[in-house]
Amino acid sequence: MSPDGLALASSLPPGMEEDRVAAMSAAMLALGERIGRELSRGNIERILIEGDKGFAMVSGCTDDAVLIVLTDDKGKLGVLNLEVKQLIARLRPMLTFSKSQVA
Amino acid sequence: MERTSPKQVMRIVATGPVGAGKTTLIKTISEIEVVGTDRAATDDAALLKPNTTVAMDFGRITFGPNMAVHIYGTPGQERFSFMWDILVHRAHALMLLVPLHRPSDFFMASKMLRYLQFHASDVPLVVVGTHSDLPDAWPAAEVLPALGIEPDAGIPIFSVNATQTHEAVQVLIALIEQYQRLTQSHAKAG
């Protein structure tokens, strides 16, 4: 989604509303980044929600895109971290537009 | 030993449609640097302003040693309505900001008003008409019917330019007085 919470692309479990998930992810990242700054934690890479039914991980992807990944309760945090890192590395060039491309 | 009265914290929530001036009002009132969550707008809000609030704003103003007002601003877009839930839930008083120069937003404002009246019916509320300095701003009194508010509903309406400290503070004082009257009458009744 965009940093102001508009969905760009999604694949969600049934019953989850894309618009709402996008808005929540953007709010979570913005608030997390603000808290990170207040508490001197440097640049915020990820926000993690850990529930007994799985993880939700929000990451800044580019300046114009935010990524959220959901897992079920069988998800492993190490694997999730690795996958998200690799996914962002692949997405970044696709989501980064140079000024000349836009014009 | 003399007992010192505990510090009273009053939480005010400012809500209203996109571009009503919620962040601006809080920046005008707050005595601390506002904790904001602005991001570049890519939706219709971008037509009005470059940035939009995506989680909340937070500001503070203290009155004497024993009273602090915490003021929270919500995002304006409906997709962030979960933030309205979170913030309104614990509010002592509410402000609904309505851009007086954009009648096309009155419907959204009336929707938000119904939301507030349903979820926080016993919390004092004022309507704050903003952008009053613009030539095409409606007179505040004419906005009440457009929001579906009966003239005898007892909801005060103000007309302000949110960048002017004295105008913003007037609203704040009126809301605090309304809140204190309510808590006093509750105390008497209780």
PDB file of C-alpha atoms in Angstrom:
ATOM      1  CA  MET A   1       0.000   0.000   0.000  1.00  0.00           C
ATOM      2  CA  SER A   2       1.009   3.636  -0.263  1.00  0.00           C
ATOM      3  CA  PRO A   3       2.299   5.316   2.935  1.00  0.00           C
ATOM      4  CA  ASP A   4      -1.050   7.144   3.222  1.00  0.00           C
ATOM      5  CA  GLY A   5      -2.890   3.831   3.304  1.00  0.00           C
ATOM      6  CA  LEU A   6      -4.221   3.144  -0.188  1.00  0.00           C
ATOM      7  CA  ALA A   7      -3.947  -0.461  -1.348  1.00  0.00           C
ATOM      8  CA  LEU A   8      -1.655  -1.039  -4.318  1.00  0.00           C
ATOM      9  CA  ALA A   9      -1.900  -4.842  -4.542  1.00  0.00           C
ATOM     10  CA  SER A  10      -3.065  -7.538  -2.152  1.00  0.00           C
ATOM     11  CA  SER A  11      -3.751 -11.188  -1.587  1.00  0.00           C
ATOM     12  CA  LEU A  12      -5.739 -11.509   1.621  1.00  0.00           C
ATOM     13  CA  PRO A  13      -7.693 -14.213   3.430  1.00  0.00           C
ATOM     14  CA  PRO A  14     -11.445 -14.049   2.780  1.00  0.00           C
ATOM     15  CA  GLY A  15     -13.278 -11.581   4.992  1.00  0.00           C
ATOM     16  CA  MET A  16     -10.364  -9.173   5.262  1.00  0.00           C
ATOM     17  CA  GLU A  17     -11.021  -5.840   3.660  1.00  0.00           C
ATOM     18  CA  GLU A  18      -8.198  -4.537   1.531  1.00  0.00           C
ATOM     19  CA  ASP A  19      -8.874  -0.850   2.215  1.00  0.00           C
ATOM     20  CA  ARG A  20      -8.961  -1.359   5.949  1.00  0.00           C
ATOM     21  CA  VAL A  21      -5.818  -3.495   6.062  1.00  0.00           C
ATOM     22  CA  ALA A  22      -3.988  -0.911   3.941  1.00  0.00           C
ATOM     23  CA  ALA A  23      -5.073   1.988   6.155  1.00  0.00           C
ATOM     24  CA  MET A  24      -4.185   0.094   9.333  1.00  0.00           C
ATOM     25  CA  SER A  25      -0.751  -0.882   8.027  1.00  0.00           C
ATOM     26  CA  ALA A  26       0.030   2.704   7.055  1.00  0.00           C
ATOM     27  CA  ALA A  27      -1.133   3.991  10.446  1.00  0.00           C
ATOM     28  CA  MET A  28       0.901   1.339  12.248  1.00  0.00           C
ATOM     29  CA  LEU A  29       4.090   2.099  10.320  1.00  0.00           C
ATOM     30  CA  ALA A  30       3.688   5.872  10.723  1.00  0.00           C
ATOM     31  CA  LEU A  31       3.056   5.551  14.444  1.00  0.00           C
ATOM     32  CA  GLY A  32       5.898   3.032  14.822  1.00  0.00           C
ATOM     33  CA  GLU A  33       8.313   5.323  12.990  1.00  0.00           C
ATOM     34  CA  ARG A  34       7.249   8.238  15.172  1.00  0.00           C
ATOM     35  CA  ILE A  35       7.699   6.194  18.345  1.00  0.00           C
ATOM     36  CA  GLY A  36      11.035   4.896  17.055  1.00  0.00           C
ATOM     37  CA  ARG A  37      12.211   8.482  16.596  1.00  0.00           C
ATOM     38  CA  GLU A  38      10.977   9.509  20.047  1.00  0.00           C
ATOM     39  CA  LEU A  39      12.777   6.563  21.645  1.00  0.00           C
ATOM     40  CA  SER A  40      15.941   7.016  19.527  1.00  0.00           C
ATOM     41  CA  ARG A  41      15.733   3.634  17.798  1.00  0.00           C
ATOM     42  CA  GLY A  42      17.063   4.896  14.469  1.00  0.00           C
ATOM     43  CA  ASN A  43      15.371   4.024  11.188  1.00  0.00           C
ATOM     44  CA  ILE A  44      12.487   1.631  11.689  1.00  0.00           C
ATOM     45  CA  GLU A  45      12.786  -1.435   9.491  1.00  0.00           C
ATOM     46  CA  ARG A  46       9.755  -3.398  10.627  1.00  0.00           C
ATOM     47  CA  ILE A  47       6.802  -3.447  12.967  1.00  0.00           C
ATOM     48  CA  LEU A  48       5.861  -6.880  14.252  1.00  0.00           C
ATOM     49  CA  ILE A  49       2.572  -8.007  15.726  1.00  0.00           C
ATOM     50  CA  GLU A  50       2.741 -11.406  17.357  1.00  0.00           C
ATOM     51  CA  GLY A  51      -0.530 -13.126  18.146  1.00  0.00           C
ATOM     52  CA  ASP A  52      -1.363 -16.711  19.052  1.00  0.00           C
ATOM     53  CA  LYS A  53      -2.785 -17.096  15.548  1.00  0.00           C
ATOM     54  CA  GLY A  54       0.276 -15.810  13.731  1.00  0.00           C
ATOM     55  CA  PHE A  55       2.364 -12.793  12.841  1.00  0.00           C
ATOM     56  CA  ALA A  56       1.707  -9.564  11.004  1.00  0.00           C
ATOM     57  CA  MET A  57       4.822  -7.785   9.819  1.00  0.00           C
ATOM     58  CA  VAL A  58       4.787  -4.268   8.381  1.00  0.00           C
ATOM     59  CA  SER A  59       7.856  -2.945   6.576  1.00  0.00           C
ATOM     60  CA  GLY A  60       8.646   0.193   4.663  1.00  0.00           C
ATOM     61  CA  CYS A  61       9.449  -0.971   1.132  1.00  0.00           C
ATOM     62  CA  THR A  62      10.280   2.219  -0.766  1.00  0.00           C
ATOM     63  CA  ASP A  63       9.406   5.850  -0.079  1.00  0.00           C
ATOM     64  CA  ASP A  64       6.145   5.214  -1.917  1.00  0.00           C
ATOM     65  CA  ALA A  65       5.230   1.730  -0.743  1.00  0.00           C
ATOM     66  CA  VAL A  66       4.606  -0.199   2.479  1.00  0.00           C
ATOM     67  CA  LEU A  67       4.451  -3.984   2.720  1.00  0.00           C
ATOM     68  CA  ILE A  68       2.450  -6.071   5.183  1.00  0.00           C
ATOM     69  CA  VAL A  69       2.848  -9.849   5.397  1.00  0.00           C
ATOM     70  CA  LEU A  70       0.555 -12.087   7.452  1.00  0.00           C
ATOM     71  CA  THR A  71       1.350 -15.631   8.588  1.00  0.00           C
ATOM     72  CA  ASP A  72      -0.669 -18.282  10.387  1.00  0.00           C
ATOM     73  CA  ASP A  73       0.407 -19.792  13.714  1.00  0.00           C
ATOM     74  CA  LYS A  74       2.814 -22.179  11.974  1.00  0.00           C
ATOM     75  CA  GLY A  75       4.900 -19.269  10.636  1.00  0.00           C
ATOM     76  CA  LYS A  76       8.514 -19.119  11.815  1.00  0.00           C
ATOM     77  CA  LEU A  77       9.833 -15.674  12.611  1.00  0.00           C
ATOM     78  CA  GLY A  78      13.293 -16.331  11.143  1.00  0.00           C
ATOM     79  CA  VAL A  79      11.852 -17.544   7.849  1.00  0.00           C
ATOM     80  CA  LEU A  80       9.415 -14.632   7.775  1.00  0.00           C
ATOM     81  CA  ASN A  81      12.249 -12.153   8.308  1.00  0.00           C
ATOM     82  CA  LEU A  82      14.300 -13.682   5.517  1.00  0.00           C
ATOM     83  CA  GLU A  83      11.370 -13.894   3.095  1.00  0.00           C
ATOM     84  CA  VAL A  84      10.350 -10.298   3.753  1.00  0.00           C
ATOM     85  CA  LYS A  85      13.905  -9.087   3.243  1.00  0.00           C
ATOM     86  CA  GLN A  86      14.190 -10.957  -0.071  1.00  0.00           C
ATOM     87  CA  LEU A  87      10.739  -9.846  -1.171  1.00  0.00           C
ATOM     88  CA  ILE A  88      11.561  -6.208  -0.525  1.00  0.00           C
ATOM     89  CA  ALA A  89      14.822  -6.534  -2.449  1.00  0.00           C
ATOM     90  CA  ARG A  90      12.815  -7.837  -5.425  1.00  0.00           C
ATOM     91  CA  LEU A  91       9.981  -5.317  -5.115  1.00  0.00           C
ATOM     92  CA  ARG A  92      12.133  -2.253  -4.648  1.00  0.00           C
ATOM     93  CA  PRO A  93      13.362  -1.896  -8.247  1.00  0.00           C
ATOM     94  CA  MET A  94       9.810  -2.492  -9.529  1.00  0.00           C
ATOM     95  CA  LEU A  95       8.370   0.195  -7.258  1.00  0.00           C
ATOM     96  CA  THR A  96      11.058   2.790  -7.714  1.00  0.00           C
ATOM     97  CA  PHE A  97      10.534   5.223 -10.540  1.00  0.00           C
ATOM     98  CA  SER A  98      13.220   7.605 -11.603  1.00  0.00           C
ATOM     99  CA  LYS A  99      12.045  11.111 -12.517  1.00  0.00           C
ATOM    100  CA  SER A 100      12.879  10.540 -16.204  1.00  0.00           C
ATOM    101  CA  GLN A 101      10.619   7.459 -16.297  1.00  0.00           C
ATOM    102  CA  VAL A 102       7.681   9.356 -14.844  1.00  0.00           C
ATOM    103  CA  ALA A 103       8.145  12.260 -17.242  1.00  0.00           C
TER     104      ALA A 103
ATOM    105  CA  MET B   1      -0.412  17.582  56.025  1.00  0.00           C
ATOM    106  CA  GLU B   2      -1.980  19.485  53.174  1.00  0.00           C
ATOM    107  CA  ARG B   3      -3.234  17.307  50.375  1.00  0.00           C
ATOM    108  CA  THR B   4      -2.271  18.334  46.891  1.00  0.00           C
ATOM    109  CA  SER B   5      -4.928  17.721  44.324  1.00  0.00           C
ATOM    110  CA  PRO B   6      -3.896  15.196  41.670  1.00  0.00           C
ATOM    111  CA  LYS B   7      -3.125  16.480  38.212  1.00  0.00           C
ATOM    112  CA  GLN B   8      -6.214  16.381  36.085  1.00  0.00           C
ATOM    113  CA  VAL B   9      -5.806  15.306  32.474  1.00  0.00           C
ATOM    114  CA  MET B  10      -8.573  16.012  30.032  1.00  0.00           C
ATOM    115  CA  ARG B  11      -8.537  14.299  26.657  1.00  0.00           C
ATOM    116  CA  ILE B  12     -10.041  16.158  23.727  1.00  0.00           C
ATOM    117  CA  VAL B  13     -10.416  14.558  20.321  1.00  0.00           C
ATOM    118  CA  ALA B  14     -10.602  16.669  17.177  1.00  0.00           C
ATOM    119  CA  THR B  15     -12.172  14.982  14.180  1.00  0.00           C
ATOM    120  CA  GLY B  16     -13.718  16.058  10.902  1.00  0.00           C
ATOM    121  CA  PRO B  17     -13.350  15.629   7.142  1.00  0.00           C
ATOM    122  CA  VAL B  18     -10.029  15.754   5.270  1.00  0.00           C
ATOM    123  CA  GLY B  19      -8.567  19.234   5.102  1.00  0.00           C
ATOM    124  CA  ALA B  20     -10.823  20.660   7.818  1.00  0.00           C
ATOM    125  CA  GLY B  21      -7.716  21.796   9.706  1.00  0.00           C
ATOM    126  CA  LYS B  22      -7.410  19.275  12.543  1.00  0.00           C
ATOM    127  CA  THR B  23      -3.610  19.080  12.438  1.00  0.00           C
ATOM    128  CA  THR B  24      -3.356  22.848  11.983  1.00  0.00           C
ATOM    129  CA  LEU B  25      -5.612  23.522  14.967  1.00  0.00           C
ATOM    130  CA  ILE B  26      -3.608  21.189  17.195  1.00  0.00           C
ATOM    131  CA  LYS B  27      -0.335  22.766  16.062  1.00  0.00           C
ATOM    132  CA  THR B  28      -1.803  26.180  16.862  1.00  0.00           C
ATOM    133  CA  ILE B  29      -2.946  25.192  20.350  1.00  0.00           C
ATOM    134  CA  SER B  30      -0.206  22.835  21.512  1.00  0.00           C
ATOM    135  CA  GLU B  31       2.614  24.061  23.718  1.00  0.00           C
ATOM    136  CA  ILE B  32       4.764  21.039  22.855  1.00  0.00           C
ATOM    137  CA  GLU B  33       5.950  20.026  19.418  1.00  0.00           C
ATOM    138  CA  VAL B  34       3.005  18.112  17.980  1.00  0.00           C
ATOM    139  CA  VAL B  35       3.471  14.376  17.641  1.00  0.00           C
ATOM    140  CA  GLY B  36       2.212  13.926  14.108  1.00  0.00           C
ATOM    141  CA  THR B  37       1.954  11.119  11.561  1.00  0.00           C
ATOM    142  CA  ASP B  38       1.780  12.985   8.260  1.00  0.00           C
ATOM    143  CA  ARG B  39       2.391  11.152   5.017  1.00  0.00           C
ATOM    144  CA  ALA B  40       2.299  12.356   1.408  1.00  0.00           C
ATOM    145  CA  ALA B  41      -1.322  12.262   0.237  1.00  0.00           C
ATOM    146  CA  THR B  42      -2.025  10.179  -2.861  1.00  0.00           C
ATOM    147  CA  ASP B  43      -5.837  10.163  -2.655  1.00  0.00           C
ATOM    148  CA  ASP B  44      -8.314  13.041  -3.171  1.00  0.00           C
ATOM    149  CA  ALA B  45      -6.713  14.789  -0.201  1.00  0.00           C
ATOM    150  CA  ALA B  46      -3.761  15.574  -2.466  1.00  0.00           C
ATOM    151  CA  LEU B  47      -5.992  18.088  -4.264  1.00  0.00           C
ATOM    152  CA  LEU B  48      -6.247  20.052  -1.014  1.00  0.00           C
ATOM    153  CA  LYS B  49      -2.853  19.606   0.643  1.00  0.00           C
ATOM    154  CA  PRO B  50       0.449  17.783   0.191  1.00  0.00           C
ATOM    155  CA  ASN B  51       0.323  15.726   3.404  1.00  0.00           C
ATOM    156  CA  THR B  52      -2.350  13.877   5.337  1.00  0.00           C
ATOM    157  CA  THR B  53      -2.535  12.400   8.853  1.00  0.00           C
ATOM    158  CA  VAL B  54      -2.504   8.593   8.802  1.00  0.00           C
ATOM    159  CA  ALA B  55      -2.636   7.663  12.491  1.00  0.00           C
ATOM    160  CA  MET B  56      -3.067  10.614  14.821  1.00  0.00           C
ATOM    161  CA  ASP B  57      -1.780  13.952  16.037  1.00  0.00           C
ATOM    162  CA  PHE B  58      -1.050  14.659  19.659  1.00  0.00           C
ATOM    163  CA  GLY B  59      -0.616  18.012  21.357  1.00  0.00           C
ATOM    164  CA  ARG B  60      -0.726  19.294  24.917  1.00  0.00           C
ATOM    165  CA  ILE B  61      -1.582  22.488  26.726  1.00  0.00           C
ATOM    166  CA  THR B  62      -1.448  23.020  30.483  1.00  0.00           C
ATOM    167  CA  PHE B  63      -3.638  25.319  32.561  1.00  0.00           C
ATOM    168  CA  GLY B  64      -1.936  26.062  35.858  1.00  0.00           C
ATOM    169  CA  PRO B  65      -0.216  23.359  37.881  1.00  0.00           C
ATOM    170  CA  ASN B  66      -3.132  20.930  38.097  1.00  0.00           C
ATOM    171  CA  MET B  67      -4.768  20.744  34.713  1.00  0.00           C
ATOM    172  CA  ALA B  68      -3.457  19.476  31.392  1.00  0.00           C
ATOM    173  CA  VAL B  69      -5.399  19.124  28.180  1.00  0.00           C
ATOM    174  CA  HIS B  70      -4.265  16.423  25.785  1.00  0.00           C
ATOM    175  CA  ILE B  71      -5.602  16.969  22.319  1.00  0.00           C
ATOM    176  CA  TYR B  72      -5.715  14.190  19.751  1.00  0.00           C
ATOM    177  CA  GLY B  73      -6.457  14.590  16.068  1.00  0.00           C
ATOM    178  CA  THR B  74      -7.871  11.778  13.942  1.00  0.00           C
ATOM    179  CA  PRO B  75      -7.274  11.127  10.253  1.00  0.00           C
ATOM    180  CA  GLY B  76     -10.098  12.494   8.085  1.00  0.00           C
ATOM    181  CA  GLN B  77     -10.588   9.687   5.574  1.00  0.00           C
ATOM    182  CA  GLU B  78     -13.157   7.020   6.279  1.00  0.00           C
ATOM    183  CA  ARG B  79     -10.652   4.206   5.640  1.00  0.00           C
ATOM    184  CA  PHE B  80      -9.023   5.286   8.928  1.00  0.00           C
ATOM    185  CA  SER B  81     -12.249   4.955  10.901  1.00  0.00           C
ATOM    186  CA  PHE B  82     -10.554   2.402  13.198  1.00  0.00           C
ATOM    187  CA  MET B  83      -8.502   5.325  14.527  1.00  0.00           C
ATOM    188  CA  TRP B  84     -11.729   7.198  15.326  1.00  0.00           C
ATOM    189  CA  ASP B  85     -12.786   4.155  17.401  1.00  0.00           C
ATOM    190  CA  ILE B  86      -9.501   4.080  19.298  1.00  0.00           C
ATOM    191  CA  LEU B  87      -9.342   7.807  20.014  1.00  0.00           C
ATOM    192  CA  VAL B  88     -13.029   8.607  20.621  1.00  0.00           C
ATOM    193  CA  HIS B  89     -13.383   5.714  23.042  1.00  0.00           C
ATOM    194  CA  ARG B  90     -11.461   7.503  25.815  1.00  0.00           C
ATOM    195  CA  ALA B  91     -12.294  11.125  25.030  1.00  0.00           C
ATOM    196  CA  HIS B  92     -13.649  13.538  27.635  1.00  0.00           C
ATOM    197  CA  ALA B  93     -14.759  16.025  25.004  1.00  0.00           C
ATOM    198  CA  LEU B  94     -15.054  16.175  21.226  1.00  0.00           C
ATOM    199  CA  MET B  95     -14.575  18.725  18.470  1.00  0.00           C
ATOM    200  CA  LEU B  96     -16.051  18.198  15.038  1.00  0.00           C
ATOM    201  CA  LEU B  97     -14.212  20.405  12.549  1.00  0.00           C
ATOM    202  CA  VAL B  98     -16.133  21.390   9.437  1.00  0.00           C
ATOM    203  CA  PRO B  99     -14.540  23.319   6.568  1.00  0.00           C
ATOM    204  CA  LEU B 100     -16.968  26.220   6.113  1.00  0.00           C
ATOM    205  CA  HIS B 101     -15.836  26.908   2.553  1.00  0.00           C
ATOM    206  CA  ARG B 102     -16.409  23.356   1.244  1.00  0.00           C
ATOM    207  CA  PRO B 103     -20.116  22.485   1.380  1.00  0.00           C
ATOM    208  CA  SER B 104     -19.303  19.259  -0.482  1.00  0.00           C
ATOM    209  CA  ASP B 105     -17.747  18.032   2.798  1.00  0.00           C
ATOM    210  CA  PHE B 106     -20.822  18.733   4.940  1.00  0.00           C
ATOM    211  CA  PHE B 107     -22.225  15.290   4.202  1.00  0.00           C
ATOM    212  CA  MET B 108     -19.033  13.584   5.419  1.00  0.00           C
ATOM    213  CA  ALA B 109     -19.091  15.825   8.498  1.00  0.00           C
ATOM    214  CA  SER B 110     -22.693  14.861   9.263  1.00  0.00           C
ATOM    215  CA  LYS B 111     -21.737  11.194   8.906  1.00  0.00           C
ATOM    216  CA  MET B 112     -18.935  11.703  11.424  1.00  0.00           C
ATOM    217  CA  LEU B 113     -21.315  13.568  13.705  1.00  0.00           C
ATOM    218  CA  ARG B 114     -23.746  10.649  13.693  1.00  0.00           C
ATOM    219  CA  TYR B 115     -20.831   8.337  14.450  1.00  0.00           C
ATOM    220  CA  LEU B 116     -19.839  10.495  17.449  1.00  0.00           C
ATOM    221  CA  GLN B 117     -23.412  10.791  18.698  1.00  0.00           C
ATOM    222  CA  PHE B 118     -23.805   7.031  18.512  1.00  0.00           C
ATOM    223  CA  HIS B 119     -20.469   6.033  20.074  1.00  0.00           C
ATOM    224  CA  ALA B 120     -19.991   8.903  22.531  1.00  0.00           C
ATOM    225  CA  SER B 121     -23.457  10.312  23.149  1.00  0.00           C
ATOM    226  CA  ASP B 122     -22.702  11.478  26.695  1.00  0.00           C
ATOM    227  CA  VAL B 123     -19.486  13.325  25.793  1.00  0.00           C
ATOM    228  CA  PRO B 124     -19.604  17.123  25.313  1.00  0.00           C
ATOM    229  CA  LEU B 125     -19.289  18.110  21.674  1.00  0.00           C
ATOM    230  CA  VAL B 126     -18.715  21.366  19.832  1.00  0.00           C
ATOM    231  CA  VAL B 127     -18.844  21.976  16.118  1.00  0.00           C
ATOM    232  CA  VAL B 128     -15.944  24.088  14.878  1.00  0.00           C
ATOM    233  CA  GLY B 129     -16.395  25.734  11.503  1.00  0.00           C
ATOM    234  CA  THR B 130     -12.913  26.266  10.042  1.00  0.00           C
ATOM    235  CA  HIS B 131     -11.431  28.296   7.201  1.00  0.00           C
ATOM    236  CA  SER B 132     -13.686  31.153   8.333  1.00  0.00           C
ATOM    237  CA  ASP B 133     -11.208  33.639   6.836  1.00  0.00           C
ATOM    238  CA  LEU B 134     -11.956  32.535   3.275  1.00  0.00           C
ATOM    239  CA  PRO B 135     -14.373  34.620   1.202  1.00  0.00           C
ATOM    240  CA  ASP B 136     -16.599  31.662   0.262  1.00  0.00           C
ATOM    241  CA  ALA B 137     -16.924  30.378   3.855  1.00  0.00           C
ATOM    242  CA  TRP B 138     -20.525  29.759   4.953  1.00  0.00           C
ATOM    243  CA  PRO B 139     -21.785  31.528   8.078  1.00  0.00           C
ATOM    244  CA  ALA B 140     -21.327  28.959  10.858  1.00  0.00           C
ATOM    245  CA  ALA B 141     -24.979  29.102  11.975  1.00  0.00           C
ATOM    246  CA  GLU B 142     -26.149  28.022   8.520  1.00  0.00           C
ATOM    247  CA  VAL B 143     -23.998  24.913   8.682  1.00  0.00           C
ATOM    248  CA  LEU B 144     -25.877  23.351  11.610  1.00  0.00           C
ATOM    249  CA  PRO B 145     -28.994  22.488   9.557  1.00  0.00           C
ATOM    250  CA  ALA B 146     -26.732  21.136   6.805  1.00  0.00           C
ATOM    251  CA  LEU B 147     -25.267  18.739   9.379  1.00  0.00           C
ATOM    252  CA  GLY B 148     -28.734  17.701  10.499  1.00  0.00           C
ATOM    253  CA  ILE B 149     -28.439  19.398  13.891  1.00  0.00           C
ATOM    254  CA  GLU B 150     -31.653  20.808  15.386  1.00  0.00           C
ATOM    255  CA  PRO B 151     -31.284  24.446  16.484  1.00  0.00           C
ATOM    256  CA  ASP B 152     -32.338  23.492  20.044  1.00  0.00           C
ATOM    257  CA  ALA B 153     -29.916  20.538  20.306  1.00  0.00           C
ATOM    258  CA  GLY B 154     -27.594  22.621  22.476  1.00  0.00           C
ATOM    259  CA  ILE B 155     -24.511  21.937  20.347  1.00  0.00           C
ATOM    260  CA  PRO B 156     -22.383  25.089  20.233  1.00  0.00           C
ATOM    261  CA  ILE B 157     -20.851  26.081  16.937  1.00  0.00           C
ATOM    262  CA  PHE B 158     -17.772  28.225  16.424  1.00  0.00           C
ATOM    263  CA  SER B 159     -16.308  29.878  13.408  1.00  0.00           C
ATOM    264  CA  VAL B 160     -12.522  29.947  13.433  1.00  0.00           C
ATOM    265  CA  ASN B 161      -9.376  30.344  11.446  1.00  0.00           C
ATOM    266  CA  ALA B 162      -7.388  27.408  12.860  1.00  0.00           C
ATOM    267  CA  THR B 163      -4.086  29.222  12.452  1.00  0.00           C
ATOM    268  CA  GLN B 164      -5.147  31.961  14.922  1.00  0.00           C
ATOM    269  CA  THR B 165      -4.235  31.059  18.492  1.00  0.00           C
ATOM    270  CA  HIS B 166      -6.836  33.244  20.213  1.00  0.00           C
ATOM    271  CA  GLU B 167      -9.658  31.805  18.099  1.00  0.00           C
ATOM    272  CA  ALA B 168      -8.558  28.208  18.675  1.00  0.00           C
ATOM    273  CA  VAL B 169      -8.127  28.753  22.413  1.00  0.00           C
ATOM    274  CA  GLN B 170     -11.652  30.188  22.672  1.00  0.00           C
ATOM    275  CA  VAL B 171     -13.054  26.908  21.378  1.00  0.00           C
ATOM    276  CA  LEU B 172     -10.907  24.986  23.820  1.00  0.00           C
ATOM    277  CA  ILE B 173     -12.076  27.052  26.790  1.00  0.00           C
ATOM    278  CA  ALA B 174     -15.731  26.687  25.796  1.00  0.00           C
ATOM    279  CA  LEU B 175     -15.301  22.938  25.568  1.00  0.00           C
ATOM    280  CA  ILE B 176     -13.555  22.710  28.945  1.00  0.00           C
ATOM    281  CA  GLU B 177     -16.330  24.771  30.552  1.00  0.00           C
ATOM    282  CA  GLN B 178     -18.965  22.551  28.985  1.00  0.00           C
ATOM    283  CA  TYR B 179     -17.151  19.462  30.270  1.00  0.00           C
ATOM    284  CA  GLN B 180     -16.835  20.888  33.781  1.00  0.00           C
ATOM    285  CA  ARG B 181     -20.528  21.846  33.911  1.00  0.00           C
ATOM    286  CA  LEU B 182     -21.378  18.298  32.907  1.00  0.00           C
ATOM    287  CA  THR B 183     -19.121  16.637  35.484  1.00  0.00           C
ATOM    288  CA  GLN B 184     -20.439  18.999  38.192  1.00  0.00           C
ATOM    289  CA  SER B 185     -24.053  18.211  37.356  1.00  0.00           C
ATOM    290  CA  HIS B 186     -23.186  14.509  37.363  1.00  0.00           C
ATOM    291  CA  ALA B 187     -21.529  14.921  40.763  1.00  0.00           C
ATOM    292  CA  LYS B 188     -24.649  16.656  42.127  1.00  0.00           C
ATOM    293  CA  ALA B 189     -26.957  14.046  40.665  1.00  0.00           C
ATOM    294  CA  GLY B 190     -24.721  11.241  41.958  1.00  0.00           C
TER     295      GLY B 190
END
